[in-house]
Tab-separated table of C-alpha atoms in Angstrom:
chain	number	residue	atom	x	y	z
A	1	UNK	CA	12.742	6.709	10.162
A	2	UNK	CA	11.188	9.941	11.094
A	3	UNK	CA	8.645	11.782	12.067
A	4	UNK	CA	9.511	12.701	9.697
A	5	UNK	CA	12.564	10.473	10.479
A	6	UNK	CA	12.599	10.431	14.302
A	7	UNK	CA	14.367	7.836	16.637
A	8	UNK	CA	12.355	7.880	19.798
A	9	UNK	CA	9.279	5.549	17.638
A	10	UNK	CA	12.477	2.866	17.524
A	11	UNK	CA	12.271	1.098	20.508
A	12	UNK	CA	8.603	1.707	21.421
A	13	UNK	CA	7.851	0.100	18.082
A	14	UNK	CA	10.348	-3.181	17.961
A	15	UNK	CA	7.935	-3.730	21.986
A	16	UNK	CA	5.234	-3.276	19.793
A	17	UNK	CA	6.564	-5.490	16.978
A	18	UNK	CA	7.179	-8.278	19.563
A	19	UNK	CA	3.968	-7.989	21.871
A	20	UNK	CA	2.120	-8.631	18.956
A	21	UNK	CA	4.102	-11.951	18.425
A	22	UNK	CA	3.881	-13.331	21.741
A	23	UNK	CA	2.537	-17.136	22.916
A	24	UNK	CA	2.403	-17.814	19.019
A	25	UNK	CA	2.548	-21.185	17.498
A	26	UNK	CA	3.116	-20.514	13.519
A	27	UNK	CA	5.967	-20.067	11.634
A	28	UNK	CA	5.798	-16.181	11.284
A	29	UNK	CA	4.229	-15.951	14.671
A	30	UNK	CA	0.834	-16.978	13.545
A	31	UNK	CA	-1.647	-17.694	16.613
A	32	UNK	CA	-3.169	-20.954	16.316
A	33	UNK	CA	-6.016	-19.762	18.646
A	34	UNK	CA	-9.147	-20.460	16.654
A	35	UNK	CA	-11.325	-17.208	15.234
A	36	UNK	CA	-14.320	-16.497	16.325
A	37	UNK	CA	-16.385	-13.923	14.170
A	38	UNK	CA	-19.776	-12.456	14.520
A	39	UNK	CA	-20.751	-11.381	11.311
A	40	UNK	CA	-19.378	-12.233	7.775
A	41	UNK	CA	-20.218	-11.153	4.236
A	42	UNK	CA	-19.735	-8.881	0.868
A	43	UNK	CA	-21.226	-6.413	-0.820
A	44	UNK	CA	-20.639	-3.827	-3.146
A	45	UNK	CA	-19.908	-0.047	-3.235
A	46	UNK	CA	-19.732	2.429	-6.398
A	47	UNK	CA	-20.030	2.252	-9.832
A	48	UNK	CA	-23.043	2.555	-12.015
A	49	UNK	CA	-24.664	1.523	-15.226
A	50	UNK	CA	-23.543	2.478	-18.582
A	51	UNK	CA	-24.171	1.685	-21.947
A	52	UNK	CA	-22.564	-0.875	-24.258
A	53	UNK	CA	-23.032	-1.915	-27.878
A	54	UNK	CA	-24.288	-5.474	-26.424
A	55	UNK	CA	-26.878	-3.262	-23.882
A	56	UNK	CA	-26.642	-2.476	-20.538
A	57	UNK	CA	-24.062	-3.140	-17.741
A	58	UNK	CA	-22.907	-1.911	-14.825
A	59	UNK	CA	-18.675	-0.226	-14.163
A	60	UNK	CA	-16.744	1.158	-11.473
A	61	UNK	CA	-18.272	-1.255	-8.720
A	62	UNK	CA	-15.942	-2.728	-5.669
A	63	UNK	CA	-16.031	-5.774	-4.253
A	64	UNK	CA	-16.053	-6.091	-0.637
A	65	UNK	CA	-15.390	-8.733	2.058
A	66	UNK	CA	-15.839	-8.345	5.585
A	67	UNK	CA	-15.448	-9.779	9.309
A	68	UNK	CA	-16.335	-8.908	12.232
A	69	UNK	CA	-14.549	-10.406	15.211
A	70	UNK	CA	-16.709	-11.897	18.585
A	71	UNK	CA	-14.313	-10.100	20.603
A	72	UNK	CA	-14.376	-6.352	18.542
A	73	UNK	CA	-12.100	-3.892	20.985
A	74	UNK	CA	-11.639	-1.091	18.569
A	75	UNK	CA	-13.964	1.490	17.426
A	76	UNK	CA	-12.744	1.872	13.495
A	77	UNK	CA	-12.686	-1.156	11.389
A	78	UNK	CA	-9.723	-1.459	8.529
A	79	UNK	CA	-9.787	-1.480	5.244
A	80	UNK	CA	-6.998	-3.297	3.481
A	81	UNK	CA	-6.372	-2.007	-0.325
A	82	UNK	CA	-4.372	-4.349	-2.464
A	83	UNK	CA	-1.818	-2.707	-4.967
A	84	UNK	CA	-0.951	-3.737	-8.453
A	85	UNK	CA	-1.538	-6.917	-10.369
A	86	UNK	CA	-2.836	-8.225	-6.873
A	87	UNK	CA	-6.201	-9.009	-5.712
A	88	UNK	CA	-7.444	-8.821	-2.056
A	89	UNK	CA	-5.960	-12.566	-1.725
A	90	UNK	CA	-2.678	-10.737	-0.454
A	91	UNK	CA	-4.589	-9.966	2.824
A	92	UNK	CA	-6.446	-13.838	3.432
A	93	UNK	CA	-3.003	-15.952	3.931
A	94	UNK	CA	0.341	-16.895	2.321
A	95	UNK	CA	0.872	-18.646	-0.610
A	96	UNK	CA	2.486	-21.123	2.058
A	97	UNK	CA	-0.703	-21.390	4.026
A	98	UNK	CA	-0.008	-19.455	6.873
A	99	UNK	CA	-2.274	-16.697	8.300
A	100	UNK	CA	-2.705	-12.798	6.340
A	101	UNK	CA	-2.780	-9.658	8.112
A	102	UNK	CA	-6.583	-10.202	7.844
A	103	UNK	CA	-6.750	-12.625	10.328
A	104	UNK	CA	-4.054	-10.655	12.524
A	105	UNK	CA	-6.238	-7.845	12.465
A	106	UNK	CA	-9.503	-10.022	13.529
A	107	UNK	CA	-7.598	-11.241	16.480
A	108	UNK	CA	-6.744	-8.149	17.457
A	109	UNK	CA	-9.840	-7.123	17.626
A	110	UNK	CA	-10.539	-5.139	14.843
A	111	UNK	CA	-13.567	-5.596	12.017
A	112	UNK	CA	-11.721	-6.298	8.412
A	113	UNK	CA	-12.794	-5.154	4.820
A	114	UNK	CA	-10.942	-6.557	2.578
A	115	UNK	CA	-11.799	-5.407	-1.047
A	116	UNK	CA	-10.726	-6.635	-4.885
A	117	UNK	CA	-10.162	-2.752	-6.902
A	118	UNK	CA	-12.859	-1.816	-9.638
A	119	UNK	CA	-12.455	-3.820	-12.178
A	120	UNK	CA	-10.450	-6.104	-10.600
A	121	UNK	CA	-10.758	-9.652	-9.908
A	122	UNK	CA	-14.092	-10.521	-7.968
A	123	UNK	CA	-15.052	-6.352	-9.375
A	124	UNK	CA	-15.233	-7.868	-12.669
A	125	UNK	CA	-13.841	-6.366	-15.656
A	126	UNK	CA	-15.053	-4.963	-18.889
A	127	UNK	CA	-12.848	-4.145	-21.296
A	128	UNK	CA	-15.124	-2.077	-23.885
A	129	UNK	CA	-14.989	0.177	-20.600
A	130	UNK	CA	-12.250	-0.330	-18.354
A	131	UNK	CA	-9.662	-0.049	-21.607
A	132	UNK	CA	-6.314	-2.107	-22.333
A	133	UNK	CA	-5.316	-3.905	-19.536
A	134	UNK	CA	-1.595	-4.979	-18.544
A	135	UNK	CA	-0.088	-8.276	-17.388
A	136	UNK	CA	2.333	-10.250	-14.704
A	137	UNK	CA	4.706	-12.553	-16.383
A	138	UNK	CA	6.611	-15.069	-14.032
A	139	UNK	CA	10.373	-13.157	-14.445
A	140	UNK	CA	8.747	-9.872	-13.960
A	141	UNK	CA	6.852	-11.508	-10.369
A	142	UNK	CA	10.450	-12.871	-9.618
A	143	UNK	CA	12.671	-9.919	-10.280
A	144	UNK	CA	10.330	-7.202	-8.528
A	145	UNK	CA	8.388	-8.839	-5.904
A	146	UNK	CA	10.123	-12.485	-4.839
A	147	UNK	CA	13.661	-13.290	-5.652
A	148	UNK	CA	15.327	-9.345	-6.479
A	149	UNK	CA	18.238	-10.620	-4.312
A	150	UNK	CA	18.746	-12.358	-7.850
A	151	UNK	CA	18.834	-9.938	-10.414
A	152	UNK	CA	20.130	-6.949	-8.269
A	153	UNK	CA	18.689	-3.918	-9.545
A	154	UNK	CA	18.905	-1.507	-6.919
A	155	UNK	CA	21.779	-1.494	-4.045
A	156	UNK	CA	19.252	-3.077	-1.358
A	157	UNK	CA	18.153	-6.002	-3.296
A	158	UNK	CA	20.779	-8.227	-2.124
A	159	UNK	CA	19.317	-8.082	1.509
A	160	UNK	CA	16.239	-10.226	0.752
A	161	UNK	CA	15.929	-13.243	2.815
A	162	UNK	CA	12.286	-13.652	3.725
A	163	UNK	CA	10.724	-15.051	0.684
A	164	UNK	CA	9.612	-18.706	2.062
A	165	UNK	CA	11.041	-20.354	-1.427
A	166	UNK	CA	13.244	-19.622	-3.978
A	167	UNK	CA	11.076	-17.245	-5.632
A	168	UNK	CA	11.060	-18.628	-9.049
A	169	UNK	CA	8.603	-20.331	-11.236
A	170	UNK	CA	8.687	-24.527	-10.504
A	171	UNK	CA	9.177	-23.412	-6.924
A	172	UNK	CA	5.872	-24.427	-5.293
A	173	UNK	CA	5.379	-21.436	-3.278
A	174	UNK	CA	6.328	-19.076	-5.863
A	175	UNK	CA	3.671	-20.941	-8.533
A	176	UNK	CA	0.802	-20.703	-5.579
A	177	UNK	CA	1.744	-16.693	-5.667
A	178	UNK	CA	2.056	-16.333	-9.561
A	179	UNK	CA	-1.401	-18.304	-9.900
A	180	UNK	CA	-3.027	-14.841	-7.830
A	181	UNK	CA	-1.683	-12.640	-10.101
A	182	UNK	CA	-4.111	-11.009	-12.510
A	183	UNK	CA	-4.461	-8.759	-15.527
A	184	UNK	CA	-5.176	-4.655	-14.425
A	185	UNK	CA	-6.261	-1.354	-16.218
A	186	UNK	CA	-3.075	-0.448	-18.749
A	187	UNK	CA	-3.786	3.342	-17.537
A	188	UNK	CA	-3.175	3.774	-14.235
A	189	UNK	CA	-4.938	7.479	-13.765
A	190	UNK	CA	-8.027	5.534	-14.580
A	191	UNK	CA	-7.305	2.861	-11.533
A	192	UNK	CA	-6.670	5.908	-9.208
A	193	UNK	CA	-10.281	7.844	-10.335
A	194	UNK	CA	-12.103	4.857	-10.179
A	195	UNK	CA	-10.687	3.637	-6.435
A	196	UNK	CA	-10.746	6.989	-5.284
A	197	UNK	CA	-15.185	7.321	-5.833
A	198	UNK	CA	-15.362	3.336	-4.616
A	199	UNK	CA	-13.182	4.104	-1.739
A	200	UNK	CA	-15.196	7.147	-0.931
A	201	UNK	CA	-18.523	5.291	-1.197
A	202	UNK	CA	-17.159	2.378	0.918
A	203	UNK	CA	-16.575	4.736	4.086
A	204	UNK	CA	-20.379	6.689	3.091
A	205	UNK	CA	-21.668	3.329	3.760
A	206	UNK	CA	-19.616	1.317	6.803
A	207	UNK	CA	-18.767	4.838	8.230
A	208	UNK	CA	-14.886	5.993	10.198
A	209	UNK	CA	-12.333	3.437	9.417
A	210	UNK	CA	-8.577	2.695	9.099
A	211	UNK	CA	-7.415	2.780	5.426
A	212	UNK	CA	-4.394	0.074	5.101
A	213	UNK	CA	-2.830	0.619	1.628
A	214	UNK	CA	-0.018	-1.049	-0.046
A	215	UNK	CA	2.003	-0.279	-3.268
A	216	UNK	CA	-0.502	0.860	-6.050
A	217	UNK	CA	-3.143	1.643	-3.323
A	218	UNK	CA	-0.939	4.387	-1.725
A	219	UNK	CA	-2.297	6.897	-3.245
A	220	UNK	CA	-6.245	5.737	-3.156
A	221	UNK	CA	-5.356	6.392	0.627
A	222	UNK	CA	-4.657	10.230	0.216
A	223	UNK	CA	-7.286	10.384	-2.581
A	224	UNK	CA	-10.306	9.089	-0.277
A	225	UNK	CA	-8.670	10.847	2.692
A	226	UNK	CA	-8.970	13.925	0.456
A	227	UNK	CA	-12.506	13.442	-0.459
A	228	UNK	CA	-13.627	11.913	3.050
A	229	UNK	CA	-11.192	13.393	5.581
A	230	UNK	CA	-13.492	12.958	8.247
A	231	UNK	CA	-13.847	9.850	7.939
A	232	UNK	CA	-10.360	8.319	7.881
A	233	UNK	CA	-9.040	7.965	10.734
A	234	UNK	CA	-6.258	6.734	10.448
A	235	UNK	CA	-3.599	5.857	7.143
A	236	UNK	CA	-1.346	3.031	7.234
A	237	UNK	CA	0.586	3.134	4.260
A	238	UNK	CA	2.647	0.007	3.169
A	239	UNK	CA	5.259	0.958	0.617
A	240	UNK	CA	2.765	3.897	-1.081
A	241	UNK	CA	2.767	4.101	-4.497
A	242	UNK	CA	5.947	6.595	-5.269
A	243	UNK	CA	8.285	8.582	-5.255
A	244	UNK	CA	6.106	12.296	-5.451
A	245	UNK	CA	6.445	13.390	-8.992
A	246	UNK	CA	8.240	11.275	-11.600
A	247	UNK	CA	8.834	7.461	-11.466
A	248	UNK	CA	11.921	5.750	-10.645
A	249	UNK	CA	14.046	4.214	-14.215
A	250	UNK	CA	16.432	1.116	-12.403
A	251	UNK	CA	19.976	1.078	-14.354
A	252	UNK	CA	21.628	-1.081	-12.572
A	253	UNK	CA	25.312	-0.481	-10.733
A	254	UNK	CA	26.720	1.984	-10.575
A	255	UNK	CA	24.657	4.972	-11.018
A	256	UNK	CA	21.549	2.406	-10.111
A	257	UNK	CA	18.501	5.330	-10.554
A	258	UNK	CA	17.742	7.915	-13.663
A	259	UNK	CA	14.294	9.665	-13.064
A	260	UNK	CA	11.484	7.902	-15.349
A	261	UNK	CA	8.500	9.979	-16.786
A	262	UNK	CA	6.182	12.630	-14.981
A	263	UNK	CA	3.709	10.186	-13.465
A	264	UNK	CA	2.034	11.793	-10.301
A	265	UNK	CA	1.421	15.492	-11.573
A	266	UNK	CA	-0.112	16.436	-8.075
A	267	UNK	CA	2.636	15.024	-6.432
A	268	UNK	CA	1.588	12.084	-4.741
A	269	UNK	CA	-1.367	10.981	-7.066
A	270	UNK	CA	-2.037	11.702	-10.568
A	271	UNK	CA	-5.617	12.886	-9.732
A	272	UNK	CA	-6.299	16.559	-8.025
A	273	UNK	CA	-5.756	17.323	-4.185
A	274	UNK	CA	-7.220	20.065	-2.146
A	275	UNK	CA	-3.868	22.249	-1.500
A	276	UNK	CA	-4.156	25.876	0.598
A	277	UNK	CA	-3.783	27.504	-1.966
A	278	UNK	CA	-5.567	26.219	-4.260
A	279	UNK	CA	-4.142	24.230	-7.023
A	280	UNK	CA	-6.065	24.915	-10.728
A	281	UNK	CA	-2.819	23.638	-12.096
A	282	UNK	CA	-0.599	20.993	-11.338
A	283	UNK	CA	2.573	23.281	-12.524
A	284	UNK	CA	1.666	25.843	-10.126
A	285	UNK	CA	3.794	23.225	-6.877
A	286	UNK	CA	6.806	24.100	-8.965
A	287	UNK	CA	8.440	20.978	-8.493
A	288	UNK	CA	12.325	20.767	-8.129
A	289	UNK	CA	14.485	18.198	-7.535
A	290	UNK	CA	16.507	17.569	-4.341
A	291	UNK	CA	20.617	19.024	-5.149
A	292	UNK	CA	21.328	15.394	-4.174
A	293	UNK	CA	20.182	12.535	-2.482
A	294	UNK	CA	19.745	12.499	0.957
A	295	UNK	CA	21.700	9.255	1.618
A	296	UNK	CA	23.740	7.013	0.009
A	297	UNK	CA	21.788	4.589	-2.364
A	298	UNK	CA	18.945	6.616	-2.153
A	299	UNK	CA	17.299	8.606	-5.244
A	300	UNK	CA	17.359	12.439	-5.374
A	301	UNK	CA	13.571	13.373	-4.496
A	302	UNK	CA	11.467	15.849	-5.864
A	303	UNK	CA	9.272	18.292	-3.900
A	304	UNK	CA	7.581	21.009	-4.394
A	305	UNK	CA	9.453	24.251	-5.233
A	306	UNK	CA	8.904	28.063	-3.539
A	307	UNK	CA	6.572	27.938	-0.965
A	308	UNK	CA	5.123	24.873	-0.389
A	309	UNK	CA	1.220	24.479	-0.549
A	310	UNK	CA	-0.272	22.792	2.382
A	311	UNK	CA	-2.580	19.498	2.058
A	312	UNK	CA	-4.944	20.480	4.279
A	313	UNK	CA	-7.432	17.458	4.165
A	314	UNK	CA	-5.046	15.033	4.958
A	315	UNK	CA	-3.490	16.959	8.574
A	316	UNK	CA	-4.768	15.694	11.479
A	317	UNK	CA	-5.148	12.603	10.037
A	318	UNK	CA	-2.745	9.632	12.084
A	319	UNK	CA	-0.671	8.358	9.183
A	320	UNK	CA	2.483	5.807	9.011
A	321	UNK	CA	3.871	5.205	6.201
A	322	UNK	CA	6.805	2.098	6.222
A	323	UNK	CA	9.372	0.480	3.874
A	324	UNK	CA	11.587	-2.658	3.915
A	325	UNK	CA	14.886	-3.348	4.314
A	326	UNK	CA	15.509	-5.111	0.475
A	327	UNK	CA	12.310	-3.375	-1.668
A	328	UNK	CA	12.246	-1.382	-4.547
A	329	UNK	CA	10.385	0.707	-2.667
A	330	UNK	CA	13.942	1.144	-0.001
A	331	UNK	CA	15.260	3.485	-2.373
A	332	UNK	CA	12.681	6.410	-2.746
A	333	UNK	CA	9.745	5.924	0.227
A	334	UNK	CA	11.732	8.614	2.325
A	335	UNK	CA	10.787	11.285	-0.610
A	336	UNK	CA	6.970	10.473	-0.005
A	337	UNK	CA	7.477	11.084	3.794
A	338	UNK	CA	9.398	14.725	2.913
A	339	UNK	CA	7.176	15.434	0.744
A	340	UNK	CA	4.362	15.077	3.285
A	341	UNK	CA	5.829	16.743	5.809
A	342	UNK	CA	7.174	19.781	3.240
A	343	UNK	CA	3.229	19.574	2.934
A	344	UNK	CA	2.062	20.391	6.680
A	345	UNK	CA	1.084	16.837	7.245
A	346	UNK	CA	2.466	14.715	10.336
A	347	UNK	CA	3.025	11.309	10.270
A	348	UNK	CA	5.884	8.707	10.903
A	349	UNK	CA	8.062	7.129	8.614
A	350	UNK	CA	9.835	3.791	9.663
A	351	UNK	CA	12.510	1.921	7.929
A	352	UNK	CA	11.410	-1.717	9.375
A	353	UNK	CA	15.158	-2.739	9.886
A	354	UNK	CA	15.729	0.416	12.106
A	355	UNK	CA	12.664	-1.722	14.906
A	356	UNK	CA	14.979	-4.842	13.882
A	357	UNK	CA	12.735	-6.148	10.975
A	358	UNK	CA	14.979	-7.536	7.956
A	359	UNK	CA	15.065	-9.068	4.971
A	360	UNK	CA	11.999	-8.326	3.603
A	361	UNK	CA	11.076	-7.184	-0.074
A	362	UNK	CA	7.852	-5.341	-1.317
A	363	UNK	CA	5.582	-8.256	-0.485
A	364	UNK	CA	6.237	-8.233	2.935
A	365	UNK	CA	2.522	-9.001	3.872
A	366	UNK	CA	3.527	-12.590	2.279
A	367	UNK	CA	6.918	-13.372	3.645
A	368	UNK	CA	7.866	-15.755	6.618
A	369	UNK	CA	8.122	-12.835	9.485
A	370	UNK	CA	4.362	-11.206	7.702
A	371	UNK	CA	2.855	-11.502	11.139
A	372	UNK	CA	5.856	-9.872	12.788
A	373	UNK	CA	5.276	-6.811	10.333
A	374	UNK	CA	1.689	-6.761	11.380
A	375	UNK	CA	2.522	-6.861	15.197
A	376	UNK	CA	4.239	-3.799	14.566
A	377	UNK	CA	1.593	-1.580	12.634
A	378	UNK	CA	-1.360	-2.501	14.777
A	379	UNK	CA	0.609	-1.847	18.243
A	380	UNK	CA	1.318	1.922	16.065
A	381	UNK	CA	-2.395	2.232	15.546
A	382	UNK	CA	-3.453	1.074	18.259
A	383	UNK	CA	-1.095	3.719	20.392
A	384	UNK	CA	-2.366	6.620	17.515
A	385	UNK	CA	-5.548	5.915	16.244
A	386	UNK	CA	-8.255	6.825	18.952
């Protein structure tokens, strides 16, 4: 963990991580306490009509859902950004019926937006507009997200213990997640461009707010930061869409990683950044790979090469970024925290077993300790958000 990889966040974030837990009644550490909200609703932000050979419609829109607690005792509300093949369900409870980080967040105090991406789920979908979609199957679900302690694809799958089932289809738990799971845009450039102008219209209208991303979201996060800087406050980035450059290929033991194709040109998106200097041209950050990785089972990152530009939108802004003990992600988060900091911006970087948090895999907003995950990155924001 750092800030980059610092060790004095350790202990002041495992308090954190167990404060947040306290006097609860759940499995998970869910509060039984009742909810009292003031206000409730959706709306929607973005998009606009275009034309279609049957007439008329309307693209690009976002679908959000909102609470707002009784008891509100921070300034910024947060926004919680689904990531791939997901809806905003991830954030509303557990496919075993406990309580979501949404209702974590409510009882600490905090007004929730949760939204569905642009043609996404409740967003609708058009495909005359939105293009060829792609889809979940159940052994895809199973070996990525739920059960990768089973088909071992990376060295840190085999630490996975918090699934609450087996993680395979017939398992009821597993068949309450897989029913979520839905169809998205093929091209994912065209998800990024389309969350980034909803995203950006979203804070135009509710105003300042906390931008909670996870997986595929990651980089909406620096894209509306990038576009709205003044009105994020604060980033916390679950798992963010990664490594900087070029995808991650899984081989399998013993050489486990190969680099995959050139997927996030401008290093941590696949859209255009505001870098000091300017960048007209992806291929002017140079990128070059790491001379090896920094770790054992960890891939060799890339960064930027020469001398690195500077994202200057996103400094200043309070970011954490944090990665589980048995993901995907456990392999290659750490180069999306160098490459940050390579870029002038601050933020901290937390393995969750280094506060004591294990077993988890990417879905760690569904598993049986969710709650004790969510303890830990509201007592960070609420320490570094003001």
């Amino acid at each position: 963990m750092s800030r980059y990889h610092c060790g004095w966040l350790v202990a002041g974030l495992l308090m954190f991580a167990l404060a947040g837990c306290a006097g609860t009644g759940q499995p998970g550490g869910s509060s039984i306490r009742p909810l009292t909200i003031a206000e409730q609703g959706y709306f929607f932000v973005g998009g606009g009509y275009t034309k279609t050979k049957d007439g008329q419609i309307m693209a690009g829109q976002m679908h959000v859902q909102y609470q707002i607690p009784q008891d509100r005792r921070h300034p910024y509300p947060v926004v919680m950004w689904h990531g791939g093949g997901q809806t905003g369900t991830n954030f509303l409870g557990t496919p075993d019926g406990r309580r979501g980080w949404a209702d974590y967040f409510l009882e600490q105090g905090y007004a929730v937006y949760v939204v569905d991406q642009p043609a996404r789920a409740r967003s609708g979908f058009f495909t005359e507009v939105y293009g060829a979609t792609r889809r979940p199957t159940a052994t895809y679900m199973s070996r990525r997200f739920t059960a990768p302690e089973k088909f071992n694809d990376y060295p840190q799958a085999q630490r996975h213990t918090q699934w609450p089932g087996t993680g395979i289809a017939g398992d009821p738990v597993f068949d309450q997640f897989f029913a979520s799971q839905v169809e998205d845009i093929r091209d994912v450039s065209v998800i990024e461009r389309l969350n980034r102008a909803a995203g950006a219209a979203l804070l135009d209208k509710i105003g300042p707010a906390i931008l909670l991303t996870h997986s595929q979201s990651g980089p909406f996060g620096w894209g509306v930061a990038d576009a709205r800087p003044k009105l994020v406050k604060g980033i916390l980035a679950v798992e963010p869409n990664g490594p900087p450059f070029h995808e991650v290929a899984f081989i399998g033991a013993p050489d486990w990683f190969k680099d995959g194709a050139l997927a996030r040109p401008y290093g941590i998106t696949r859209g255009p950044l505001t870098y000091s200097p300017a960048v007209s041209d992806p291929k002017e950050l140079g990128l070059t790979a790491q001379a090896a990785p920094a770790g054992p089972d960890l891939v060799r990152c890339w960064l930027q090469g020469g001398t690195p530009r500077r994202l200057s939108n996103l400094q200043g802004i309070p970011i954490l970024i944090i990665v589980s003990e048995a993901s995907y992600h456990a392999p290659y988060d750490h180069c999306t925290s160098l490459y940050l900091g390579q870029a002038g911006v601050k933020h901290d970087f937390v393995r969750l077993p280094d506060v004591g948090i294990r077993g988890n895999a990417h879905m760690m907003m569904l598993e049986k300790n969710n709650l004790e995950i969510a303890g830990l990155i509201a007592g960070w924001a609420g320490k570094n958000i003001k």
